[in-house]
Coordinates of C-alpha atoms in Angstrom, one line a residue:
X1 CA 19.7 -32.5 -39.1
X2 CA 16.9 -35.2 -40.0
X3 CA 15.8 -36.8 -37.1
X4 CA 13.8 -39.7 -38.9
X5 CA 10.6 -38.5 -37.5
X6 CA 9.4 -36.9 -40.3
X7 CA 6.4 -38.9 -41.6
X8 CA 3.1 -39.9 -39.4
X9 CA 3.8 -43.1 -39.6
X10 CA 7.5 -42.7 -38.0
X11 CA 5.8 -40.5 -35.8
X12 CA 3.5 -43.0 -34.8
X13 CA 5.9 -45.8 -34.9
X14 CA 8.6 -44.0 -33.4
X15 CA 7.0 -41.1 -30.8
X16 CA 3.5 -42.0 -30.1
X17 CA 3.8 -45.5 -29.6
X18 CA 6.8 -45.4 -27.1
X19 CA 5.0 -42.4 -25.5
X20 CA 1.9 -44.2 -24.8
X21 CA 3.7 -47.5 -23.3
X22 CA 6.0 -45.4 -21.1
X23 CA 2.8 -42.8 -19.8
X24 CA 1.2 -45.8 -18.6
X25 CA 4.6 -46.8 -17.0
X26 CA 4.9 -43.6 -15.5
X27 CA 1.1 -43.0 -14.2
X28 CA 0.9 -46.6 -12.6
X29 CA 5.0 -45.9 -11.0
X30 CA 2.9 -42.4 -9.6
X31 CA -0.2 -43.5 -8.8
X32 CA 0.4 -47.2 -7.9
X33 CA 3.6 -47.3 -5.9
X34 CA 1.7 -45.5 -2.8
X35 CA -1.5 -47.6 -3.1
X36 CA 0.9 -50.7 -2.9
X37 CA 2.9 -49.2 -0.2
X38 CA -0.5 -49.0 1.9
X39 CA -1.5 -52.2 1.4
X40 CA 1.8 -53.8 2.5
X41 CA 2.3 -51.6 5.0
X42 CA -0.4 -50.2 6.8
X43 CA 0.8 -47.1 7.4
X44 CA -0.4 -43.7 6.0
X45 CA 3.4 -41.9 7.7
X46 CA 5.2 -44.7 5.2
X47 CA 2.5 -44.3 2.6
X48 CA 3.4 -40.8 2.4
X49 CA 7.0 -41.1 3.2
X50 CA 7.1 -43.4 -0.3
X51 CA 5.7 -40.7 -2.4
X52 CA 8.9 -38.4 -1.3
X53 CA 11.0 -41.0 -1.8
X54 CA 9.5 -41.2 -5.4
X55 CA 9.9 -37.2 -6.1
X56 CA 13.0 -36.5 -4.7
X57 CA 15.1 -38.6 -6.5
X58 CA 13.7 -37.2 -9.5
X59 CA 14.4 -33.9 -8.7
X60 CA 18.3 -34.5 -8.5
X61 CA 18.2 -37.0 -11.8
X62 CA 16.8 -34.0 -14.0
X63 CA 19.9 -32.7 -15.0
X64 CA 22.0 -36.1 -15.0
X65 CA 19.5 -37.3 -17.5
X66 CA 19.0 -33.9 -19.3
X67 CA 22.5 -34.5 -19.8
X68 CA 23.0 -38.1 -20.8
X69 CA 20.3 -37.3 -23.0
X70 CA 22.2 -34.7 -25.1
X71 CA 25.1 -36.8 -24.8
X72 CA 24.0 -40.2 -25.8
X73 CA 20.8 -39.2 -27.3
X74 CA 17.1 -39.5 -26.5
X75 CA 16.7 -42.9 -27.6
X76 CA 19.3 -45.1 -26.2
X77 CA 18.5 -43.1 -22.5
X78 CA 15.3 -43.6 -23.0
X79 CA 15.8 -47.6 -23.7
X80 CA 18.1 -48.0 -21.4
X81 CA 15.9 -46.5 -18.3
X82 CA 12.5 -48.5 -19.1
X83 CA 14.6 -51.9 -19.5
X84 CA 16.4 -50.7 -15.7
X85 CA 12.5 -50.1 -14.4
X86 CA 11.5 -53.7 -15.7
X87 CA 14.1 -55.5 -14.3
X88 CA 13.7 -53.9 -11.0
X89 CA 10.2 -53.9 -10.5
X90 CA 10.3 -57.3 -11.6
X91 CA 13.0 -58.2 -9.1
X92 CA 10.5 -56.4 -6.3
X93 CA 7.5 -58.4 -7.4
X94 CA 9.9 -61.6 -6.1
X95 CA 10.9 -60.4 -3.3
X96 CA 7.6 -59.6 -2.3
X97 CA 5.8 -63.0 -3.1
X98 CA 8.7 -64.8 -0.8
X99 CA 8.6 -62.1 1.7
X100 CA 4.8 -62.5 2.6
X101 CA 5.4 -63.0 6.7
X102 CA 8.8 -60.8 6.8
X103 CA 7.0 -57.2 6.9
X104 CA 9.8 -55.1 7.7
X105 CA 11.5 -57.0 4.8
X106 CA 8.3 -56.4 2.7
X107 CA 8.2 -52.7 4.0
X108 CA 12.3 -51.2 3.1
X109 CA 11.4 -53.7 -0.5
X110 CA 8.4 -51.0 -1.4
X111 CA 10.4 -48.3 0.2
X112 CA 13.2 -48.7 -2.4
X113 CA 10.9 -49.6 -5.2
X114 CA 9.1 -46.1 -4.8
X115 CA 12.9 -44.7 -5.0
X116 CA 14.2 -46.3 -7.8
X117 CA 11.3 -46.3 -9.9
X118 CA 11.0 -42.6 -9.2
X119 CA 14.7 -42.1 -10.4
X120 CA 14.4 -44.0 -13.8
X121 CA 10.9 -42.8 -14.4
X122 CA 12.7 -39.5 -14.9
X123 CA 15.0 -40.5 -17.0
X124 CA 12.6 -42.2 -19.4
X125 CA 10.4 -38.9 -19.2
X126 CA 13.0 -36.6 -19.8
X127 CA 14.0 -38.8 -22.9
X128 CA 10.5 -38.7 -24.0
X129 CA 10.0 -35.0 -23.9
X130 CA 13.6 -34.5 -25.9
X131 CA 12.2 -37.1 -28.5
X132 CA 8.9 -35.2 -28.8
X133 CA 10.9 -32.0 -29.4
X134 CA 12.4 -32.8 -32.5
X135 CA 9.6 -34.3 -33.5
X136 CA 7.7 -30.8 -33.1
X137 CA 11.1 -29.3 -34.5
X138 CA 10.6 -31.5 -37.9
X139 CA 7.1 -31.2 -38.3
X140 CA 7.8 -27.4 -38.6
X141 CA 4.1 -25.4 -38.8
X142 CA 2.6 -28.8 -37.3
X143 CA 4.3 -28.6 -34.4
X144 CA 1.0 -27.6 -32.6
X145 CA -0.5 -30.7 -33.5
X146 CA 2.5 -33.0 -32.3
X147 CA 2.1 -31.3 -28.8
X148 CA -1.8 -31.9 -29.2
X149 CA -0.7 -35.4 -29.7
X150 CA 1.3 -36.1 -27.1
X151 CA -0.4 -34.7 -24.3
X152 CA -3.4 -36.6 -24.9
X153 CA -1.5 -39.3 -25.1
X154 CA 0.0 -38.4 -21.5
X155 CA -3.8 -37.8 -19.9
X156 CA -5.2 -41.0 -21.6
X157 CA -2.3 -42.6 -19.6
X158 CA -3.7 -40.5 -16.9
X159 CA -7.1 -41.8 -17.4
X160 CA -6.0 -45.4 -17.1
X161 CA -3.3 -45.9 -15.0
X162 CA -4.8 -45.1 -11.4
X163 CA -7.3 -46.9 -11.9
X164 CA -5.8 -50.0 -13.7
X165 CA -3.5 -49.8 -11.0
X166 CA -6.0 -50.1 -7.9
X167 CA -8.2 -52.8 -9.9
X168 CA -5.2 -54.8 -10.4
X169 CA -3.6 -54.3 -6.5
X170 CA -7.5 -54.8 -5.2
X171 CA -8.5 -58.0 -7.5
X172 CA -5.2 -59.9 -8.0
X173 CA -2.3 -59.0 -5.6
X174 CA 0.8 -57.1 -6.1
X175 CA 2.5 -59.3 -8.0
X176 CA 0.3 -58.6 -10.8
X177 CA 0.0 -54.8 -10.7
X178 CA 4.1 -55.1 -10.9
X179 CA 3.9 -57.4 -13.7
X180 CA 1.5 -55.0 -16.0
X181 CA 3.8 -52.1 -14.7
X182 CA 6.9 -54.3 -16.0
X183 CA 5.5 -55.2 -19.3
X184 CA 4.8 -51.4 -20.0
X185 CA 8.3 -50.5 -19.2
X186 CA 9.2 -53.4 -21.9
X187 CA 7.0 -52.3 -24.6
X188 CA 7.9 -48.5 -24.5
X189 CA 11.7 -50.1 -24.6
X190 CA 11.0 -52.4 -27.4
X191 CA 9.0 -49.7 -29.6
X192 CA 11.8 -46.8 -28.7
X193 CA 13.1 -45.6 -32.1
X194 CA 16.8 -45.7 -33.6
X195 CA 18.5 -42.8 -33.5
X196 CA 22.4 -41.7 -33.6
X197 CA 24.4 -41.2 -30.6
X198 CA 26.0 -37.4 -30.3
X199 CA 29.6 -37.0 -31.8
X200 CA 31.9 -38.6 -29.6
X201 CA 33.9 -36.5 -27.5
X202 CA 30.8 -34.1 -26.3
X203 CA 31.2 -33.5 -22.3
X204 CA 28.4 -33.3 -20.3
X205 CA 27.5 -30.3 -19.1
X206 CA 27.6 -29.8 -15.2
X207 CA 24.4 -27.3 -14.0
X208 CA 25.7 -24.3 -16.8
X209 CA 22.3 -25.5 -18.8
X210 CA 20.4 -24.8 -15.9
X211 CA 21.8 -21.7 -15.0
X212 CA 21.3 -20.7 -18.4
X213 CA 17.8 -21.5 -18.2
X214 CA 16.9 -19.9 -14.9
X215 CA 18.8 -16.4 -16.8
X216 CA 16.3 -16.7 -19.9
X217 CA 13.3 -17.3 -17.5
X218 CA 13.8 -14.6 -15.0
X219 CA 14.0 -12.6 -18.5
X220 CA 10.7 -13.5 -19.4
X221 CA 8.4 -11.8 -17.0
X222 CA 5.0 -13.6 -18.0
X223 CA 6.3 -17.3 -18.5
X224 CA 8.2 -16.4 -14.8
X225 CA 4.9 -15.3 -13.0
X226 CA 2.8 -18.3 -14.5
X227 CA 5.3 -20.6 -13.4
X228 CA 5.3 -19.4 -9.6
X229 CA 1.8 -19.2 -9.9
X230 CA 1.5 -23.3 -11.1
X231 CA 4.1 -24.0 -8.5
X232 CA 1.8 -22.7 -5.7
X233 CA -0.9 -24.8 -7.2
X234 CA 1.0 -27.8 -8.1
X235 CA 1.9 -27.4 -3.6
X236 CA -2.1 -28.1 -3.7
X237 CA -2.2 -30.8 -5.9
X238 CA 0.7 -33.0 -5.1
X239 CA -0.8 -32.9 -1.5
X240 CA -4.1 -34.0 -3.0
X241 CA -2.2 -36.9 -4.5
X242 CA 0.2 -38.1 -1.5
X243 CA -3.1 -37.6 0.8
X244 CA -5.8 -39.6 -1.6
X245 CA -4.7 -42.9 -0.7
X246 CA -4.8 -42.4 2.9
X247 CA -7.9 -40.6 2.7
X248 CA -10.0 -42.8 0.6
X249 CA -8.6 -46.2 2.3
X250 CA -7.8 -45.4 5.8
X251 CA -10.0 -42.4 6.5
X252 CA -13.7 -43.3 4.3
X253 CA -13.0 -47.5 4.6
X254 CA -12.8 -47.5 0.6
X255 CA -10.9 -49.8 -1.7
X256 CA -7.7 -49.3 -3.6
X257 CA -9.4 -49.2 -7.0
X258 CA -12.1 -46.4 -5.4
X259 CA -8.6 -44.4 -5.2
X260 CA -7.1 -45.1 -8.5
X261 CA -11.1 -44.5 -10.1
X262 CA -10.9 -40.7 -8.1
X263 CA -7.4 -39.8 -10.8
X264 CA -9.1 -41.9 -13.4
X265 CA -11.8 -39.0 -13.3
X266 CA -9.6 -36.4 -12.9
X267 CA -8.3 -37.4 -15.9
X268 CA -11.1 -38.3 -18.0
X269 CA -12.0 -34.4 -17.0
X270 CA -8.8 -32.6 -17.5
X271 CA -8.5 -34.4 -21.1
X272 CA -11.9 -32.8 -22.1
X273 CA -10.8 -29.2 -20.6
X274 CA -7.5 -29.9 -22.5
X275 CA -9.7 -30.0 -26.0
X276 CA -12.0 -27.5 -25.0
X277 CA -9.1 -25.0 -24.1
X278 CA -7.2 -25.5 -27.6
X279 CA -10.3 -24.0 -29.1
X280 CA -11.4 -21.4 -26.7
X281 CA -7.7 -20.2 -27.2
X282 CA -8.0 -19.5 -30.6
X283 CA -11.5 -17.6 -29.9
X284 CA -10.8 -15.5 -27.0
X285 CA -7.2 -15.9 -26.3
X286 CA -4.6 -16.8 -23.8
X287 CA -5.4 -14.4 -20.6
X288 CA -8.9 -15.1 -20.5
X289 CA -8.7 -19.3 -20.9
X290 CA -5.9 -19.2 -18.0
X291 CA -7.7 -16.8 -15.7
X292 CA -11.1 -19.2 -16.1
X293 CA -8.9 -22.3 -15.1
X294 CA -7.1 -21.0 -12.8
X295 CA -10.7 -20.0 -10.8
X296 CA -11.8 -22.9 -11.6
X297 CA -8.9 -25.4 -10.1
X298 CA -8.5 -22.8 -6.5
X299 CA -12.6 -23.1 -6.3
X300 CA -12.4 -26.6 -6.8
X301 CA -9.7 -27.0 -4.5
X302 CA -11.2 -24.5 -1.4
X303 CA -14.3 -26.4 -1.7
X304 CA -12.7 -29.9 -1.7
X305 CA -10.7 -28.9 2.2
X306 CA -14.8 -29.0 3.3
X307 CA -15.4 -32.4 1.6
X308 CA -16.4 -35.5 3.6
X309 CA -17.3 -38.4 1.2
X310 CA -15.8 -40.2 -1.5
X311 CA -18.5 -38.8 -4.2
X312 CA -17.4 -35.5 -3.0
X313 CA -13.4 -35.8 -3.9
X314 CA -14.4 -37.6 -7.4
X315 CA -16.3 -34.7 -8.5
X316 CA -14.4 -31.7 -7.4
X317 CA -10.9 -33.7 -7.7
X318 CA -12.1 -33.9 -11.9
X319 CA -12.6 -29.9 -11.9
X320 CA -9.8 -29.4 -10.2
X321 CA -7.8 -31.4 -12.7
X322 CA -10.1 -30.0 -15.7
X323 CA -8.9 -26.6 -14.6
X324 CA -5.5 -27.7 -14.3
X325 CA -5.7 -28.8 -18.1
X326 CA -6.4 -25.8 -19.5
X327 CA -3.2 -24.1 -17.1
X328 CA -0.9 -26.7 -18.7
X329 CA -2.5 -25.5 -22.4
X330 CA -1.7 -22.3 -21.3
X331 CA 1.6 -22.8 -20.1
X332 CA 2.6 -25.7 -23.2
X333 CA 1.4 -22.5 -25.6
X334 CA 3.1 -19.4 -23.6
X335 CA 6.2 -21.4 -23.2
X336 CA 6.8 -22.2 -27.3
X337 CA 6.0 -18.7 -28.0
X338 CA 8.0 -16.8 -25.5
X339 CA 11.3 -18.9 -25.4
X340 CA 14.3 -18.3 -27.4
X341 CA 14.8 -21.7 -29.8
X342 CA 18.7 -21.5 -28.3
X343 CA 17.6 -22.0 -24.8
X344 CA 14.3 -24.1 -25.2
X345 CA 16.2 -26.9 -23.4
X346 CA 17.8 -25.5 -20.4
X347 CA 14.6 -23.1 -20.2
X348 CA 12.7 -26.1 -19.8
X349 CA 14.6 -27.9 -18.0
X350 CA 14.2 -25.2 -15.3
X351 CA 10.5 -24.6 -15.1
X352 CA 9.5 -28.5 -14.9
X353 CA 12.0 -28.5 -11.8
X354 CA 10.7 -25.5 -10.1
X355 CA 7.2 -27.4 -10.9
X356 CA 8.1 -30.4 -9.4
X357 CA 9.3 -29.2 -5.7
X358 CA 5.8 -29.1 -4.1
X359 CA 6.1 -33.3 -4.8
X360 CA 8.2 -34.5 -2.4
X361 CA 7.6 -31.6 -0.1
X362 CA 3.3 -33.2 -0.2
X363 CA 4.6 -36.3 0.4
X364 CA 7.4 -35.7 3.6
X365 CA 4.5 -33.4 4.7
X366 CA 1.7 -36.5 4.6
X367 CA 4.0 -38.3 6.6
X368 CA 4.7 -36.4 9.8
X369 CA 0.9 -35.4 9.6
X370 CA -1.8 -37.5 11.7
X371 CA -4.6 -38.6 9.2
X372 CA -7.0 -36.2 10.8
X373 CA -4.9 -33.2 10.4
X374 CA -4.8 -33.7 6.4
X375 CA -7.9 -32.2 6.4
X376 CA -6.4 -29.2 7.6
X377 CA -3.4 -29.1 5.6
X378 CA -5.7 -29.2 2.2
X379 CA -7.4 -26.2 3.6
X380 CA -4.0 -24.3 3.9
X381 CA -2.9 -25.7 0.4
X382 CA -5.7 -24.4 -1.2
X383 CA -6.0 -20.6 0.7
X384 CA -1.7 -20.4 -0.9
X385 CA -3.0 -22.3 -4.2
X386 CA -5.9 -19.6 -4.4
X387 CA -3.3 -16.6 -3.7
X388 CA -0.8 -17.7 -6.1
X389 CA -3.0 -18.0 -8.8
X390 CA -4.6 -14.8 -8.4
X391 CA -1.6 -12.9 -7.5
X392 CA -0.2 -14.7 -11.3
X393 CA -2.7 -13.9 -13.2
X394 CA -3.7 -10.5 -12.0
X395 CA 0.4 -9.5 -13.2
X396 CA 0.4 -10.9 -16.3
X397 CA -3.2 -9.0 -16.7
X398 CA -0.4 -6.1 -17.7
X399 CA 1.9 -8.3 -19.2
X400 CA 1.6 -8.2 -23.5
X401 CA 1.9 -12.1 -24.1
X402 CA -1.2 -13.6 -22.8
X403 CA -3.1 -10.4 -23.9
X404 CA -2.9 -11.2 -28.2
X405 CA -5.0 -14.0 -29.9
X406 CA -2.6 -16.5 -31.0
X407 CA -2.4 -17.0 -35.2

């Protein structure tokens, strides 16, 4: 079935564009939200205790929106949940600017922003990635470059988001910030492409994709141990990213926008490992590449629990992330060689869930800590992240899939 994505300029008109507008949606929702919970409230327990609120949710929409997706189709869910994230970040932006001496008004306001941002963000992501399927799917032997595509399009989004956020919360208020956010949600809505609807009469599927998906992992050895492995380390970096904002403000007296430059960096770095890792691939193959990143992000990461000054985290935060690129090359590449085309969905519906638990577990974890005691907690993070890894990529050593050059 066509999906009228088959030419670069519907693929740019119709994927990339709407990709880019939601990314920066989605990186300024993640990396914005907590900054603005901070500065309303004050309090690193809430701060933290907003960046749960922002990852659960999403964990329990997954399948509702994997399944509205295949129901309604890619495009009208993906419409439908940017246009939901303008109007409510919009309506948060008001009650904010009349709310100015009501705090605990101002404070449950953010509280359910981070929420309900984090629920629709989902949606629009999960619509995304379906949409950037078939577009691989009808570009056929291209479908490489597609991928290459979109996930630069995803770390440029990275790149800019954090750090547009914190300029725009620092320099010009929250209203603002909310406002760029909003427009973003608008665009990626307005450039979404047309697409068909399902046949009418196709029930949604209750959990039996998922199931499916967690049977076809569990029979792939090598995609199973990398994704425990990135699931250790992701328990490292979501605490990174729940802890930065109380770390940088609160604990080294810096500004919102030195937080939001520190995943600007990170992604500025990971974006270059990301293109450097596409062609080391081809030279030396898959084993080797991951085994390099993965030293590289748990080094970065044990020497970042010792770190005392904000030059410190910018530097070592960017390798971390740089060798968290080349993982998610590794992973992107493993994953479309080793999974069955039948079960691609489901499949992947399961590892970006079992990827996504560290998240809110960082954030409720940055909230019952004292600010001194995160210090601590990253040291932990990293010994697991360090393990995991090692244990992960010392299996799949023995494994055949990572061991062949890829054609």
């Amino acid at each position: 079935m066509r999906t009228g994505l088959d030419t670069p300029i519907s693929l740019v008109r119709g994927v990339y564009l709407p990709r880019g507008a939601d990314a920066a949606a989605f990186t300024m929702t993640s990396y914005g939200i907590p900054l603005l919970v901070l500065a309303t409230t004050g309090s690193a327990s809430l701060t933290g205790l907003a960046f749960a609120l922002a990852w659960i949710p999403r964990i329990g929409a997954f399948t509702v929106a994997g399944a509205l997706v295949d129901r309604y189709g890619s495009a009208r869910v993906f419409r439908a949940a940017c246009l939901a994230r303008a109007v409510v970040v919009l309506l948060a932006a008001a009650f904010l600017a009349g709310l100015a001496e009501a705090m605990q008004a101002a404070t449950v306001t953010v509280m359910l922003l981070a929420a309900l941002t984090g629920v629709l963000t989902e949606f629009s992501y999960v619509a995304a990635e379906t949409a950037g399927g078939a577009a691989s799917r009808a570009a056929g032997t291209g479908a490489h470059r597609v991928q290459s595509v979109l996930l630069g399009i995803d770390q440029s989004a990275m790149l800019a988001g954090p750090a547009l956020s914190g300029l725009l919360l620092e320099h010009t208020g929250p209203a603002a910030m909310l406002g760029v956010l909003a427009s973003f949600s608008l665009l990626a809505a307005a450039l979404g492409p047309r697409e068909h609807p399902a046949p009418a009469g196709v029930a949604l599927r209750k959990g039996g994709g998922l199931r499916a998906g967690w049977v076809t992992l569990r029979s792939l050895p090598a995609l199973a141990w990398l994704v425990a492995g990135l699931m250790v380390s992701n328990g490292a970096v979501a605490l990174l990213q729940a802890a930065m904002p109380v770390i940088v403000v609160t604990e080294l007296g810096r500004s919102s926008t030195d937080a939001g430059l520190i995943w600007s960096a990170a992604a500025f770095a990971s974006l270059l490992a990301i293109t450097a890792s596409r062609t080391a691939i081809d030279r030396w193959g898959l084993w080797p590449v991951g085994a390099v990143a993965a030293a590289t992000a748990a080094g970065a990461t044990l020497t970042l629990a010792h770190t005392s000054t904000y030059h410190g985290y910018v530097l070592l935060i960017a390798v971390l992330m740089a060798g968290e690129g080349g993982l998610a090359v590794v992973l992107r590449t493993l994953r479309s060689h080793l999974i069955p085309p039948h079960a691609f969905g489901s499949t992947l519906a399961v590892t970006i869930l079992l990827l996504l638990l560290p998240y809110p577990t960082a954030g409720l974890l940055v909230a019952t800590l004292p600010p001194a005691q995160l210090g601590h907690a990253i040291t932990a993070a990293a010994i697991l992240q360090a393990i995991g890894l090692a244990t992960a990529f010392t299996r799949l050593r023995t494994l055949p899939a990572l061991t062949p050059r890829p054609a």
